[in-house]
Short mmCIF file of C-alpha atoms in Angstrom, two decimals:
data_model
loop_
_atom_site.label_atom_id
_atom_site.label_comp_id
_atom_site.label_asym_id
_atom_site.label_seq_id
_atom_site.Cartn_x
_atom_site.Cartn_y
_atom_site.Cartn_z
CA MET A 1 -7.44 44.29 12.84
CA THR A 2 -5.45 41.06 13.27
CA ILE A 3 -3.66 39.90 10.16
CA ARG A 4 -3.29 36.14 9.90
CA THR A 5 0.18 35.22 8.72
CA PHE A 6 2.35 32.15 9.33
CA ALA A 7 5.98 31.23 8.81
CA SER A 8 7.62 27.84 8.72
CA ASP A 9 11.09 26.88 9.86
CA PHE A 10 11.40 23.99 7.44
CA ARG A 11 11.27 23.20 3.72
CA GLY A 12 12.62 20.72 1.17
CA GLU A 13 15.58 21.32 -1.13
CA ASN A 14 17.11 19.04 -3.75
CA ALA A 15 15.76 15.95 -2.07
CA MET A 16 12.90 13.51 -2.09
CA LEU A 17 9.60 15.20 -2.78
CA GLU A 18 8.37 17.18 0.24
CA ILE A 19 10.46 15.29 2.79
CA LEU A 20 13.81 16.87 3.66
CA THR A 21 13.57 20.40 5.09
CA GLN A 22 15.55 23.46 6.08
CA LYS A 23 14.93 26.71 7.98
CA SER A 24 13.56 29.90 6.54
CA LYS A 25 16.24 32.53 5.94
CA TRP A 26 13.96 35.56 5.74
CA SER A 27 10.70 36.91 7.12
CA PRO A 28 8.46 39.54 5.54
CA PRO A 29 8.53 42.99 7.17
CA LYS A 30 5.78 43.83 9.57
CA LEU A 31 2.99 45.83 7.96
CA GLU A 32 2.24 49.25 9.38
CA ASP A 33 -1.37 50.13 10.12
CA GLU A 34 -1.14 52.96 7.63
CA THR A 35 -0.10 50.58 4.87
CA ILE A 36 -3.10 48.37 5.54
CA LYS A 37 -5.42 51.38 5.69
CA ASP A 38 -4.14 52.69 2.36
CA ALA A 39 -4.58 49.27 0.78
CA ILE A 40 -8.19 49.04 1.94
CA GLU A 41 -9.00 52.55 0.77
CA SER A 42 -7.62 51.79 -2.69
CA ILE A 43 -10.25 49.10 -3.29
CA GLU A 44 -13.06 49.88 -5.65
CA GLN A 45 -16.10 49.02 -3.55
CA LYS A 46 -18.57 46.44 -4.83
CA PRO A 47 -22.33 46.47 -4.12
CA TYR A 48 -22.28 43.08 -2.35
CA ASP A 49 -20.23 40.88 -0.09
CA TYR A 50 -16.97 39.86 -1.66
CA ASP A 51 -13.33 38.87 -1.08
CA TYR A 52 -10.52 40.92 -2.55
CA LEU A 53 -6.84 40.31 -3.26
CA CYS A 54 -4.85 43.44 -2.58
CA PHE A 55 -1.20 43.31 -3.75
CA LEU A 56 1.35 45.21 -1.67
CA SER A 57 4.54 44.04 -3.40
CA LEU A 58 5.23 42.21 -6.66
CA TYR A 59 9.04 41.95 -6.65
CA PRO A 60 11.49 40.86 -5.24
CA TYR A 61 8.78 39.02 -3.39
CA ILE A 62 5.01 38.84 -3.82
CA ASP A 63 3.06 40.14 -0.84
CA PHE A 64 -0.72 40.37 -0.83
CA LEU A 65 -3.72 40.52 1.46
CA GLU A 66 -6.95 38.61 1.14
CA LEU A 67 -9.67 40.92 2.47
CA GLU A 68 -13.00 39.46 3.50
CA ILE A 69 -15.51 42.28 3.03
CA ARG A 70 -19.08 42.10 4.27
CA ASP A 71 -21.53 45.02 4.18
CA HIS A 72 -18.66 47.25 3.01
CA GLU A 73 -16.64 46.45 6.12
CA VAL A 74 -13.41 44.47 6.29
CA ARG A 75 -14.23 41.48 8.50
CA ASP A 76 -11.01 39.55 8.14
CA ILE A 77 -7.52 39.93 6.65
CA ARG A 78 -5.12 37.16 5.67
CA ARG A 79 -1.60 37.87 4.49
CA PHE A 80 0.31 35.72 2.00
CA THR A 81 3.95 36.24 1.10
CA LEU A 82 5.70 34.36 -1.70
CA CYS A 83 9.47 34.35 -1.46
CA GLU A 84 12.16 31.74 -2.11
CA GLU A 85 13.56 32.14 1.40
CA TYR A 86 10.25 32.20 3.28
CA PHE A 87 8.21 29.07 3.84
CA TRP A 88 4.72 28.52 5.17
CA GLU A 89 3.44 26.26 7.90
CA TYR A 90 1.00 23.51 6.99
CA GLU A 91 -1.89 25.63 8.26
CA GLN A 92 -1.02 28.46 5.88
CA GLU A 93 -0.78 26.02 2.96
CA GLU A 94 -4.27 24.74 3.73
CA ILE A 95 -5.73 28.24 4.03
CA PHE A 96 -4.18 29.25 0.71
CA GLU A 97 -5.49 26.08 -0.93
CA ASN A 98 -9.04 26.53 0.34
CA ARG A 99 -9.39 30.31 0.39
CA ILE A 100 -7.55 31.16 -2.83
CA LEU A 101 -7.44 28.11 -5.10
CA LYS A 102 -10.53 26.01 -4.37
CA ARG A 103 -13.17 28.55 -3.47
CA ASP A 104 -16.78 28.24 -4.63
CA TYR A 105 -17.17 31.92 -5.51
CA PRO A 106 -14.87 34.36 -7.31
CA LEU A 107 -12.16 36.58 -5.92
CA HIS A 108 -11.83 40.20 -6.97
CA TYR A 109 -8.51 41.81 -7.86
CA LYS A 110 -6.78 44.09 -10.33
CA SER A 111 -5.99 42.03 -13.42
CA SER A 112 -3.05 44.30 -14.19
CA CYS A 113 -1.28 42.95 -11.10
CA PHE A 114 -1.40 39.42 -12.43
CA ASP A 115 -0.19 40.61 -15.83
CA GLU A 116 2.77 42.32 -14.21
CA ILE A 117 3.57 39.31 -12.02
CA PHE A 118 3.57 37.06 -15.07
CA GLU A 119 5.87 39.37 -17.03
CA ILE A 120 8.35 39.76 -14.16
CA TYR A 121 8.66 36.13 -13.12
CA SER A 122 8.44 34.50 -16.55
CA ASP A 123 11.28 36.79 -17.65
CA LYS A 124 13.47 36.07 -14.60
CA PHE A 125 12.63 32.36 -14.28
CA PRO A 126 11.93 30.89 -17.75
CA GLY A 127 12.51 27.40 -16.37
CA TRP A 128 9.34 27.72 -14.31
CA HIS A 129 7.25 27.60 -17.52
CA LEU A 130 4.64 30.02 -16.16
CA LYS A 131 1.25 30.49 -17.83
CA LYS A 132 -1.07 33.47 -17.61
CA TYR A 133 -4.05 31.30 -16.53
CA LEU A 134 -6.55 33.79 -17.90
CA THR A 135 -9.58 31.93 -16.57
CA ARG A 136 -8.05 30.95 -13.20
CA ARG A 137 -5.60 33.69 -12.46
CA GLU A 138 -5.02 32.65 -8.84
CA ARG A 139 -3.32 29.53 -10.19
CA LEU A 140 -0.37 31.71 -11.26
CA LEU A 141 0.30 32.42 -7.57
CA ASP A 142 0.23 28.69 -6.74
CA HIS A 143 2.55 27.94 -9.65
CA ILE A 144 5.07 30.53 -8.45
CA HIS A 145 4.71 29.46 -4.82
CA HIS A 146 5.64 25.84 -5.55
CA CYS A 147 8.50 26.78 -7.86
CA MET A 148 9.88 28.87 -5.01
CA LYS A 149 9.21 26.15 -2.44
CA ARG A 150 10.79 23.46 -4.65
CA ASN A 151 10.73 19.68 -4.38
CA THR A 152 6.95 19.41 -4.36
CA ILE A 153 4.58 17.32 -6.46
CA LYS A 154 2.95 20.51 -7.69
CA GLU A 155 6.24 22.02 -8.82
CA LEU A 156 6.97 18.97 -10.96
CA LEU A 157 3.49 19.04 -12.52
CA TYR A 158 3.34 22.79 -13.06
CA LYS A 159 6.73 22.83 -14.77
CA ALA A 160 5.52 20.03 -17.05
CA GLY A 161 2.57 22.20 -18.11
CA LEU A 162 0.05 20.04 -16.25
CA ASP A 163 -1.76 22.75 -14.33
CA GLU A 164 -5.06 20.93 -13.86
CA LEU A 165 -3.24 17.92 -12.43
CA ALA A 166 -1.16 20.22 -10.23
CA ALA A 167 -4.30 21.86 -8.85
CA MET A 168 -5.52 18.43 -7.75
CA ALA A 169 -2.16 16.81 -7.07
CA PRO A 170 -2.08 13.55 -5.11
CA LYS A 171 -1.02 13.67 -1.48
CA MET A 172 2.55 12.91 -0.53
CA TYR A 173 1.71 9.51 0.99
CA GLU A 174 0.02 8.38 -2.24
CA ILE A 175 3.06 8.51 -4.50
CA ASN A 176 6.63 7.31 -4.93
CA LEU A 177 8.64 10.08 -3.24
CA LEU A 178 11.54 9.49 -5.64
CA SER A 179 9.35 10.44 -8.61
CA SER A 180 11.07 12.71 -11.09
CA THR A 181 8.49 12.66 -13.91
CA PRO A 182 4.68 12.92 -14.07
CA SER A 183 4.60 9.30 -15.27
CA GLU A 184 6.32 8.12 -12.09
CA ILE A 185 3.85 10.09 -9.96
CA TYR A 186 0.95 8.28 -11.63
CA ASP A 187 2.18 4.66 -11.50
CA GLY A 188 3.73 4.62 -14.95
CA VAL A 189 0.86 6.10 -16.94
CA PRO A 190 2.70 7.34 -20.08
CA ASN A 191 3.41 11.06 -20.20
CA ARG A 192 1.49 11.41 -23.50
CA VAL A 193 -1.62 10.04 -21.78
CA ILE A 194 -1.14 12.31 -18.79
CA ARG A 195 -0.86 15.34 -21.07
CA ALA A 196 -4.03 14.27 -22.89
CA VAL A 197 -6.09 14.09 -19.68
CA ASN A 198 -4.89 17.38 -18.16
CA THR A 199 -8.42 18.47 -17.24
CA GLU A 200 -10.32 18.85 -13.98
CA TYR A 201 -12.02 15.48 -14.38
CA GLY A 202 -8.86 13.92 -15.78
CA ALA A 203 -7.06 14.94 -12.58
CA LYS A 204 -9.75 13.22 -10.49
CA MET A 205 -9.54 10.18 -12.74
CA LEU A 206 -5.78 9.80 -12.26
CA LEU A 207 -6.12 9.80 -8.47
CA GLN A 208 -7.66 6.31 -8.58
CA LYS A 209 -5.40 3.32 -9.11
CA ASP A 210 -7.89 1.28 -11.15
CA ASN A 211 -8.33 4.23 -13.52
CA ARG A 212 -4.56 4.52 -13.94
CA GLU A 213 -4.36 0.84 -14.84
CA PHE A 214 -7.26 1.29 -17.27
CA LEU A 215 -5.54 4.22 -19.01
CA LYS A 216 -2.28 2.28 -19.35
CA LYS A 217 -3.99 -0.73 -20.91
CA LEU A 218 -6.18 1.37 -23.20
CA ASN A 219 -3.14 3.29 -24.44
CA SER A 220 -1.23 0.07 -25.14
CA ARG A 221 -4.11 -1.23 -27.26
CA TYR A 222 -5.45 1.97 -28.83
CA PRO A 223 -2.89 4.79 -28.55
CA ASP A 224 -4.88 7.01 -30.94
CA VAL A 225 -7.40 7.62 -28.14
CA PHE A 226 -4.78 9.93 -26.63
CA LYS A 227 -3.41 11.49 -29.81
CA GLU A 228 -5.14 14.78 -28.94
CA ALA A 229 -6.01 16.50 -25.67
CA LEU A 230 -9.29 15.39 -24.12
CA ASN A 231 -11.81 17.57 -22.34
CA ASP A 232 -13.80 16.77 -19.18
CA ALA A 233 -16.73 15.23 -21.06
CA GLN A 234 -14.45 12.91 -23.03
CA CYS A 235 -12.63 11.83 -19.87
CA GLU A 236 -15.93 11.15 -18.11
CA TYR A 237 -17.22 9.17 -21.07
CA LEU A 238 -14.11 6.97 -21.07
CA ILE A 239 -14.68 6.10 -17.43
CA ARG A 240 -18.35 5.43 -18.05
CA LEU A 241 -17.39 2.98 -20.80
CA LYS A 242 -14.85 1.37 -18.46
CA GLU A 243 -17.41 0.99 -15.68
CA GLY A 244 -19.94 -0.42 -18.15
CA GLY A 245 -17.90 -3.61 -18.37
CA LEU A 246 -17.23 -3.29 -22.11
CA GLU A 247 -14.50 -5.05 -24.03
CA TRP A 248 -11.50 -3.01 -25.21
CA ASP A 249 -12.64 -2.91 -28.83
CA GLU A 250 -16.09 -1.68 -27.77
CA ILE A 251 -14.59 1.07 -25.63
CA ASN A 252 -12.39 2.25 -28.48
CA ARG A 253 -15.18 2.09 -31.05
CA LEU A 254 -17.81 3.91 -28.98
CA PHE A 255 -15.35 6.54 -27.80
CA SER A 256 -14.04 7.18 -31.31
CA SER A 257 -17.59 7.60 -32.60
CA SER A 258 -18.49 10.07 -29.85
CA ARG A 259 -15.20 11.94 -29.62
CA LYS A 260 -16.02 14.82 -31.96
CA ARG A 261 -19.45 15.43 -30.45
CA LEU A 262 -18.11 15.34 -26.90
CA SER A 263 -15.36 17.81 -27.82
CA ALA A 264 -17.97 20.59 -27.69
CA MET A 265 -19.14 19.63 -24.19
CA TRP A 266 -16.98 21.59 -21.79
CA ILE A 267 -19.63 22.11 -19.13
CA HIS A 268 -20.22 19.25 -16.68
CA ALA A 269 -23.98 19.87 -16.66
CA GLN A 270 -24.12 18.95 -20.35
CA PHE A 271 -22.84 15.50 -19.46
CA SER A 272 -25.38 14.69 -16.74
CA ARG A 273 -27.01 12.02 -18.89
CA PHE A 274 -23.81 9.98 -18.62
CA ILE A 275 -22.63 10.58 -15.08
CA LEU A 276 -25.05 10.28 -12.19
CA LYS A 277 -24.38 11.87 -8.85
CA GLY A 278 -24.47 9.51 -5.88
CA ARG A 279 -27.62 9.34 -3.81
CA GLU A 280 -28.29 8.09 -0.29
CA HIS A 281 -29.05 4.38 -0.33
CA GLU A 282 -32.28 4.75 1.59
CA ALA A 283 -33.54 7.37 -0.85
CA ILE A 284 -32.65 5.06 -3.73
CA ARG A 285 -34.56 2.14 -2.21
CA LYS A 286 -37.59 4.31 -1.57
CA LYS A 287 -37.67 5.69 -5.09
CA ALA A 288 -36.94 2.28 -6.63
CA LYS A 289 -40.54 1.28 -5.98
CA GLU A 290 -41.55 3.74 -8.68
CA LEU A 291 -39.64 1.65 -11.22
CA ILE A 292 -42.13 -1.18 -10.79
CA LYS A 293 -44.91 1.22 -11.76
CA VAL A 294 -43.06 1.89 -15.01
CA ASP A 295 -42.69 -1.84 -15.75
CA PRO A 296 -43.38 -4.80 -13.41
CA ILE A 297 -40.32 -6.61 -14.80
CA TYR A 298 -38.05 -4.51 -12.57
CA GLY A 299 -39.63 -5.95 -9.44
CA LYS A 300 -37.98 -9.30 -10.17
CA TYR A 301 -34.47 -7.90 -10.39
CA LEU A 302 -34.16 -4.92 -8.04
CA SER A 303 -32.89 -7.03 -5.16
CA SER A 304 -29.98 -8.31 -7.27
CA LEU A 305 -28.93 -4.92 -8.68
CA GLU A 306 -26.24 -2.70 -7.20
CA MET A 307 -27.21 0.73 -5.90
CA ASP A 308 -25.44 2.51 -8.75
CA LYS A 309 -27.44 0.53 -11.31
CA ILE A 310 -30.74 1.24 -9.54
CA SER A 311 -29.85 4.92 -9.35
CA GLU A 312 -29.09 4.88 -13.07
CA LEU A 313 -32.44 3.27 -13.87
CA GLU A 314 -34.23 5.87 -11.76
CA HIS A 315 -32.44 8.65 -13.59
CA TYR A 316 -33.45 7.30 -17.00
CA LEU A 317 -36.95 5.99 -16.25
CA ILE A 318 -38.20 8.59 -13.77
CA ASP A 319 -36.12 11.77 -13.92
CA LYS A 320 -35.41 11.85 -17.68
CA ARG A 321 -38.00 9.48 -19.12
CA GLU A 322 -39.92 11.84 -21.41
CA GLU A 323 -36.81 13.65 -22.57
CA LEU A 324 -35.09 10.37 -23.48
CA ASN A 325 -38.18 8.99 -25.19
CA GLN A 326 -38.19 12.06 -27.44
CA ASP A 327 -34.48 11.61 -28.12
CA ILE A 328 -34.97 7.96 -29.07
CA ARG A 329 -37.89 8.74 -31.37
CA ARG A 330 -35.87 11.47 -33.05
CA SER A 331 -32.91 9.09 -33.38
CA ASN A 332 -35.00 6.30 -34.90
CA ARG A 333 -36.30 8.61 -37.62
CA LYS A 334 -32.74 8.69 -38.97
CA ARG A 335 -32.47 4.90 -39.10
CA ASN A 336 -33.26 2.47 -41.90
CA ALA A 337 -36.89 1.57 -41.27
CA ASP A 338 -36.57 -1.53 -43.48
CA TRP A 339 -34.33 -3.15 -40.85
CA GLN A 340 -37.41 -3.70 -38.68
CA TYR A 341 -38.69 -7.10 -39.77
CA ARG A 342 -41.13 -9.90 -38.88
CA ASP A 343 -41.73 -13.44 -40.07
CA SER A 344 -43.33 -16.54 -38.57
CA LEU A 345 -40.37 -17.20 -36.27
CA TYR A 346 -38.94 -13.87 -35.12
CA VAL A 347 -39.49 -10.14 -34.87
CA ILE A 348 -36.68 -7.57 -35.08
CA ARG A 349 -37.22 -3.93 -34.16
CA TYR A 350 -35.46 -0.88 -32.78
CA PRO A 351 -35.97 0.15 -29.15
CA GLN A 352 -38.81 2.67 -29.19
CA THR A 353 -38.54 4.03 -25.64
CA ILE A 354 -36.01 4.32 -22.85
CA ASN A 355 -37.93 1.57 -21.07
CA ASP A 356 -37.24 -0.76 -24.03
CA ILE A 357 -33.53 -0.24 -23.50
CA CYS A 358 -33.61 -0.46 -19.71
CA ARG A 359 -35.73 -3.63 -19.53
CA GLU A 360 -33.50 -5.23 -22.16
CA ALA A 361 -30.39 -4.37 -20.15
CA VAL A 362 -31.85 -5.60 -16.85
CA TYR A 363 -33.38 -8.83 -18.17
CA MET A 364 -30.46 -9.72 -20.43
CA SER A 365 -27.91 -8.69 -17.77
CA ASN A 366 -25.75 -7.01 -20.39
CA CYS A 367 -24.03 -3.64 -20.84
CA LEU A 368 -26.70 -2.12 -23.09
CA LEU A 369 -27.17 0.96 -20.89
CA THR A 370 -23.58 1.91 -21.61
CA TYR A 371 -24.60 2.11 -25.27
CA LEU A 372 -27.44 4.55 -24.62
CA GLU A 373 -25.67 7.71 -25.73
CA ALA A 374 -24.12 6.02 -28.77
CA PHE A 375 -27.58 4.74 -29.77
CA VAL A 376 -29.33 8.07 -29.24
CA GLU A 377 -26.65 9.88 -31.25
CA ASN A 378 -26.84 7.29 -34.08
CA ASP A 379 -23.24 6.25 -33.57
CA THR A 380 -24.40 2.64 -33.67
CA ASP A 381 -27.65 0.66 -34.15
CA ILE A 382 -29.24 -1.62 -31.55
CA LEU A 383 -31.92 -4.10 -32.60
CA LEU A 384 -34.12 -6.22 -30.33
CA MET A 385 -34.88 -9.72 -31.59
CA ARG A 386 -37.95 -11.50 -30.19
CA LYS A 387 -39.76 -14.76 -30.74
CA ALA A 388 -42.82 -14.09 -32.86
CA ASP A 389 -45.09 -15.79 -30.31
CA ASP A 390 -43.54 -13.92 -27.30
CA VAL A 391 -42.72 -10.40 -28.49
CA ASN A 392 -42.56 -8.87 -24.99
CA THR A 393 -39.76 -11.05 -23.63
CA PRO A 394 -36.15 -10.09 -24.48
CA PHE A 395 -34.49 -12.84 -26.51
CA ILE A 396 -31.43 -11.71 -28.52
CA THR A 397 -29.80 -8.27 -28.67
CA LEU A 398 -28.04 -7.26 -31.89
CA GLU A 399 -25.63 -4.43 -32.66
CA ILE A 400 -25.09 -3.20 -36.21
CA TYR A 401 -22.18 -0.78 -36.55
CA GLN A 402 -21.51 0.92 -39.88
CA ASN A 403 -23.70 -1.61 -41.66
CA THR A 404 -21.79 -4.55 -40.12
CA LEU A 405 -23.06 -7.12 -37.62
CA LEU A 406 -20.86 -6.85 -34.52
CA GLN A 407 -22.90 -8.50 -31.76
CA ALA A 408 -25.75 -10.95 -31.36
CA TYR A 409 -26.14 -12.41 -27.88
CA HIS A 410 -28.68 -14.05 -25.62
CA ARG A 411 -29.10 -13.32 -21.93
CA PHE A 412 -25.79 -13.19 -19.99
CA ASN A 413 -24.01 -12.78 -23.36
CA ARG A 414 -24.56 -16.39 -24.35
CA ASP A 415 -23.95 -17.27 -27.99
CA CYS A 416 -26.77 -18.01 -30.43
CA ASN A 417 -27.29 -21.63 -31.46
CA GLU A 418 -26.67 -22.62 -35.08
CA GLU A 419 -30.34 -22.36 -36.10
CA GLU A 420 -30.62 -18.82 -34.65
CA ALA A 421 -27.28 -17.83 -36.19
CA GLU A 422 -28.39 -19.01 -39.64
CA TRP A 423 -31.66 -17.04 -39.36
CA ILE A 424 -29.73 -13.87 -38.39
CA ARG A 425 -27.30 -14.38 -41.31
CA GLY A 426 -30.28 -14.63 -43.66
CA TYR A 427 -31.80 -11.49 -42.15
CA CYS A 428 -28.53 -9.60 -42.61
CA ARG A 429 -28.08 -10.68 -46.22
CA LYS A 430 -31.68 -9.80 -47.00
CA HIS A 431 -31.10 -6.27 -45.63
CA GLU A 432 -27.59 -5.86 -47.07
CA ILE A 433 -25.91 -5.91 -43.65
CA TYR A 434 -22.40 -7.36 -43.74
CA CYS A 435 -22.12 -10.41 -41.45
CA GLU A 436 -19.49 -12.66 -43.01
CA ASP A 437 -16.83 -11.94 -40.38
CA TYR A 438 -19.13 -12.58 -37.42
CA LYS A 439 -18.62 -16.11 -36.06
CA PHE A 440 -21.38 -16.27 -33.42
CA ASN A 441 -18.70 -17.38 -30.99
CA TRP A 442 -17.83 -15.15 -28.02
CA ASP A 443 -14.19 -16.20 -27.85
CA LEU A 444 -13.58 -15.78 -31.58
CA ASP A 445 -15.57 -12.58 -32.01
CA ARG A 446 -13.85 -10.87 -29.08
CA ARG A 447 -10.34 -11.35 -30.45
#
């Protein structure tokens, strides 16, 4: 059996990140066939195909085999050796990354080996700040590997306790090679923000420049957003609010209202209502015709909508329509029914279906869809104002937050005229909704 193993002649040391190099000073001893045979025989066989990490040495260097076992036969063997004086070629780094760290199915191993590795190396190298990584034990090997290799982006992040960011570290050409702190790696995003978003999705978020700028600005305005660690769902929700085109105060308010609820959502599937997976454009166009069957109004606007918006409408109106309708009905039962009102001039009511919300967002060309989750979870109240003689055409959209009028806008976020503003003030006073601070002026109300 051929064992795949690679050595490199070069590495970095006390220099710019991953640039300057030097030769390896040591090579692992050749493995005898008997050693390999004994290692294979020591494996507790599983009743299916699997990959197994078999440790041969834990100290003074870590030496292990990855065994690819199919039908109870060893089909392939890859050897990995971690030592401060032995350095891998690029090919070996890639194999380790893909086969050990980023695999789609689990590895098998003796947990006691990882426990022993942690005890040995955390005792001898406290400055490495090792963790046990109980749910992703292979990450301990990557942590040790980069601390031994030195002068890598991952070493800097691992030692700072940012393991999720280390696992998805930016490439060398994407950063300032003189970086000495996580903040410098991520274009000046404050370290407190970086620590707060140390999650799988947070790592993906930080890889994009516009997201880094967003996080910096949000932190400068509302630092309490990052006072505690965020999970994946909270990070995803922040980006959804950003992409919804909301103002800073709206982003802070909606996120703060949803923060506690989202803290229980650790599984990405729970968040599918917010984040939609990309679809092929042709498939989107084909399915978009079904939107017109839901409501003819969409036929007038599909050609002007971006693919992401059409995909979002399909998700809400076709894939999740009945589920969301039930959610909205359940949500409305918790609202003040007296706020729904009619006189000779206007009608005000809550959205009753997901189509009510979608057609309002499309016709009014506003960010109402970004408010969907907050509305469904009763974090805020949305009211649709119509002319009494044209109740089917969107006219003015209102938001009442904690019994206070925060928004009242026409199509394209145009302000109400004085007559409309006075009617809305009367409506609010009649229903004990505070409106005295609302100026019905976009520039003033957005300050």
